[in-house]
Amino acid sequence: MRFSPFLAAVAAAMLLAPSPATATAKAAAPAAEESDREIVLAQLDYTTGLSVTFTDSVPSDEVGMVQTGPIGRAPLIVLDDEDTLLETYLEVTPPDVAVPRRLVEDHGADPPAELQRRRITSEPVTAGGLTAPASAVRSGPASCTWSIFGWTLWHDDGVPGLPAKSYSTFDFGGFKQKIAESYVANCTPPGSTTNLWARHRVYYRNALGNFVKHFEGIVPPGYAQAVTKKGKIKRHRTVSYDDGWNADPACFTCLYSREGRFRS
């Protein structure tokens, strides 16, 4: 069955619901986080098992890309540091697949020549059975030491008992950035029970000074997930990680890796 990052977000909410035994301990926690509304621009599914979703966030007006697939079997798409999401989309889809108008708008002036032979649509795009060109993917071994990005601001290899952690633009000079990128590989053995998820969330700071959630997803055992969020303006941003086994070092096969960066 194909894995959907958006169905995973729903499953995450169910997994994270406190039991009666823990409700008292969590009573002081916020009831809900302020979140963007995610609009799906395109859902692309590849023969390798990779699922790619292009999104638009409201009200932040930022586009994004989420890709999820089985480790070692579904190479992830590499985003060139200089490419827009439109250029990435054109590279990883065949000419007969329509192009979301929102990605064209985000690209701005001087659209790629390839766009002249593509149909542009304001409707959500769905395409399956796709094959990404070899130039657009980066394969890696099924390990928790592999890096997807050419350079990183943080990288934590998968080890038992890896504690939950957040990374913020305030940790790296305090500069606002246009882009947040995050990668999680859940190296817990495939087929493990569904509670052994790994979770990550991406936030931005709005004009009121509040951190608003762009994205929340879970990564099942044996899967990896990469998220990109980008906007026209620089913002303070945060990426947060935790796991479903409460960083218990006694579970020697429960491990995930995480890495990411902020850039403009």
PDB file of N, CA, C and O in Angstrom, residues 165-191:
ATOM      1  N   LYS A 165      14.541  17.078  19.870  1.00  0.00           N
ATOM      2  CA  LYS A 165      15.282  18.322  19.768  1.00  0.00           C
ATOM      3  C   LYS A 165      14.663  19.220  18.705  1.00  0.00           C
ATOM      4  O   LYS A 165      14.037  18.743  17.766  1.00  0.00           O
ATOM      5  N   SER A 166      14.851  20.533  18.874  1.00  0.00           N
ATOM      6  CA  SER A 166      14.436  21.525  17.892  1.00  0.00           C
ATOM      7  C   SER A 166      15.648  22.330  17.451  1.00  0.00           C
ATOM      8  O   SER A 166      16.566  22.580  18.249  1.00  0.00           O
ATOM      9  N   TYR A 167      15.645  22.737  16.196  1.00  0.00           N
ATOM     10  CA  TYR A 167      16.691  23.595  15.665  1.00  0.00           C
ATOM     11  C   TYR A 167      16.035  24.851  15.111  1.00  0.00           C
ATOM     12  O   TYR A 167      15.032  24.777  14.400  1.00  0.00           O
ATOM     13  N   SER A 168      16.600  26.008  15.435  1.00  0.00           N
ATOM     14  CA  SER A 168      16.007  27.282  15.061  1.00  0.00           C
ATOM     15  C   SER A 168      17.034  28.165  14.368  1.00  0.00           C
ATOM     16  O   SER A 168      18.251  28.004  14.555  1.00  0.00           O
ATOM     17  N   THR A 169      16.540  29.107  13.575  1.00  0.00           N
ATOM     18  CA  THR A 169      17.448  30.085  12.974  1.00  0.00           C
ATOM     19  C   THR A 169      18.173  30.877  14.055  1.00  0.00           C
ATOM     20  O   THR A 169      19.267  31.392  13.832  1.00  0.00           O
ATOM     21  N   PHE A 170      17.578  30.963  15.247  1.00  0.00           N
ATOM     22  CA  PHE A 170      18.242  31.660  16.345  1.00  0.00           C
ATOM     23  C   PHE A 170      19.506  30.920  16.800  1.00  0.00           C
ATOM     24  O   PHE A 170      20.389  31.506  17.429  1.00  0.00           O
ATOM     25  N   ASP A 171      19.592  29.604  16.483  1.00  0.00           N
ATOM     26  CA  ASP A 171      20.765  28.830  16.855  1.00  0.00           C
ATOM     27  C   ASP A 171      21.940  29.049  15.905  1.00  0.00           C
ATOM     28  O   ASP A 171      23.068  28.650  16.200  1.00  0.00           O
ATOM     29  N   PHE A 172      21.680  29.665  14.772  1.00  0.00           N
ATOM     30  CA  PHE A 172      22.700  29.806  13.731  1.00  0.00           C
ATOM     31  C   PHE A 172      22.841  31.270  13.317  1.00  0.00           C
ATOM     32  O   PHE A 172      22.574  31.640  12.179  1.00  0.00           O
ATOM     33  N   GLY A 173      23.243  32.082  14.263  1.00  0.00           N
ATOM     34  CA  GLY A 173      23.476  33.491  13.989  1.00  0.00           C
ATOM     35  C   GLY A 173      22.264  34.371  14.148  1.00  0.00           C
ATOM     36  O   GLY A 173      22.376  35.603  14.103  1.00  0.00           O
ATOM     37  N   GLY A 174      21.077  33.765  14.316  1.00  0.00           N
ATOM     38  CA  GLY A 174      19.873  34.545  14.516  1.00  0.00           C
ATOM     39  C   GLY A 174      19.344  35.217  13.267  1.00  0.00           C
ATOM     40  O   GLY A 174      18.479  36.097  13.348  1.00  0.00           O
ATOM     41  N   PHE A 175      19.822  34.799  12.095  1.00  0.00           N
ATOM     42  CA  PHE A 175      19.409  35.439  10.852  1.00  0.00           C
ATOM     43  C   PHE A 175      18.127  34.810  10.299  1.00  0.00           C
ATOM     44  O   PHE A 175      17.965  33.588  10.316  1.00  0.00           O
ATOM     45  N   LYS A 176      17.245  35.628   9.781  1.00  0.00           N
ATOM     46  CA  LYS A 176      16.050  35.129   9.113  1.00  0.00           C
ATOM     47  C   LYS A 176      16.452  34.486   7.782  1.00  0.00           C
ATOM     48  O   LYS A 176      17.402  34.922   7.135  1.00  0.00           O
ATOM     49  N   GLN A 177      15.703  33.443   7.396  1.00  0.00           N
ATOM     50  CA  GLN A 177      16.006  32.721   6.166  1.00  0.00           C
ATOM     51  C   GLN A 177      14.726  32.458   5.378  1.00  0.00           C
ATOM     52  O   GLN A 177      13.639  32.368   5.950  1.00  0.00           O
ATOM     53  N   LYS A 178      14.846  32.308   4.063  1.00  0.00           N
ATOM     54  CA  LYS A 178      13.686  32.072   3.202  1.00  0.00           C
ATOM     55  C   LYS A 178      13.290  30.593   3.146  1.00  0.00           C
ATOM     56  O   LYS A 178      12.139  30.278   2.852  1.00  0.00           O
ATOM     57  N   ILE A 179      14.240  29.705   3.392  1.00  0.00           N
ATOM     58  CA  ILE A 179      14.011  28.279   3.149  1.00  0.00           C
ATOM     59  C   ILE A 179      14.356  27.459   4.380  1.00  0.00           C
ATOM     60  O   ILE A 179      15.369  27.703   5.038  1.00  0.00           O
ATOM     61  N   ALA A 180      13.493  26.487   4.689  1.00  0.00           N
ATOM     62  CA  ALA A 180      13.778  25.482   5.718  1.00  0.00           C
ATOM     63  C   ALA A 180      13.737  24.114   5.058  1.00  0.00           C
ATOM     64  O   ALA A 180      12.796  23.806   4.311  1.00  0.00           O
ATOM     65  N   GLU A 181      14.754  23.287   5.318  1.00  0.00           N
ATOM     66  CA  GLU A 181      14.804  21.938   4.758  1.00  0.00           C
ATOM     67  C   GLU A 181      15.093  20.935   5.874  1.00  0.00           C
ATOM     68  O   GLU A 181      15.951  21.172   6.723  1.00  0.00           O
ATOM     69  N   SER A 182      14.384  19.817   5.856  1.00  0.00           N
ATOM     70  CA  SER A 182      14.511  18.833   6.928  1.00  0.00           C
ATOM     71  C   SER A 182      14.441  17.431   6.347  1.00  0.00           C
ATOM     72  O   SER A 182      13.689  17.167   5.407  1.00  0.00           O
ATOM     73  N   TYR A 183      15.243  16.523   6.929  1.00  0.00           N
ATOM     74  CA  TYR A 183      15.279  15.136   6.475  1.00  0.00           C
ATOM     75  C   TYR A 183      15.283  14.212   7.683  1.00  0.00           C
ATOM     76  O   TYR A 183      16.030  14.427   8.641  1.00  0.00           O
ATOM     77  N   VAL A 184      14.436  13.191   7.647  1.00  0.00           N
ATOM     78  CA  VAL A 184      14.362  12.190   8.700  1.00  0.00           C
ATOM     79  C   VAL A 184      14.411  10.804   8.073  1.00  0.00           C
ATOM     80  O   VAL A 184      13.702  10.537   7.093  1.00  0.00           O
ATOM     81  N   ALA A 185      15.252   9.933   8.612  1.00  0.00           N
ATOM     82  CA  ALA A 185      15.277   8.530   8.206  1.00  0.00           C
ATOM     83  C   ALA A 185      14.979   7.680   9.428  1.00  0.00           C
ATOM     84  O   ALA A 185      15.718   7.716  10.409  1.00  0.00           O
ATOM     85  N   ASN A 186      13.877   6.945   9.384  1.00  0.00           N
ATOM     86  CA  ASN A 186      13.522   6.062  10.496  1.00  0.00           C
ATOM     87  C   ASN A 186      14.123   4.687  10.209  1.00  0.00           C
ATOM     88  O   ASN A 186      13.585   3.900   9.437  1.00  0.00           O
ATOM     89  N   CYS A 187      15.254   4.413  10.841  1.00  0.00           N
ATOM     90  CA  CYS A 187      15.991   3.183  10.582  1.00  0.00           C
ATOM     91  C   CYS A 187      15.561   2.024  11.464  1.00  0.00           C
ATOM     92  O   CYS A 187      16.232   0.984  11.508  1.00  0.00           O
ATOM     93  N   THR A 188      14.466   2.198  12.190  1.00  0.00           N
ATOM     94  CA  THR A 188      13.859   1.072  12.892  1.00  0.00           C
ATOM     95  C   THR A 188      13.481   0.016  11.854  1.00  0.00           C
ATOM     96  O   THR A 188      13.040   0.364  10.759  1.00  0.00           O
ATOM     97  N   PRO A 189      13.678  -1.265  12.125  1.00  0.00           N
ATOM     98  CA  PRO A 189      13.440  -2.300  11.112  1.00  0.00           C
ATOM     99  C   PRO A 189      12.062  -2.189  10.461  1.00  0.00           C
ATOM    100  O   PRO A 189      11.056  -2.019  11.162  1.00  0.00           O
ATOM    101  N   PRO A 190      12.001  -2.257   9.131  1.00  0.00           N
ATOM    102  CA  PRO A 190      10.707  -2.238   8.445  1.00  0.00           C
ATOM    103  C   PRO A 190       9.795  -3.339   8.956  1.00  0.00           C
ATOM    104  O   PRO A 190      10.254  -4.437   9.289  1.00  0.00           O
ATOM    105  N   GLY A 191       8.504  -3.045   9.033  1.00  0.00           N
ATOM    106  CA  GLY A 191       7.544  -4.013   9.521  1.00  0.00           C
ATOM    107  C   GLY A 191       7.358  -3.973  11.013  1.00  0.00           C
ATOM    108  O   GLY A 191       6.551  -4.729  11.559  1.00  0.00           O
TER     109      GLY A 191
END
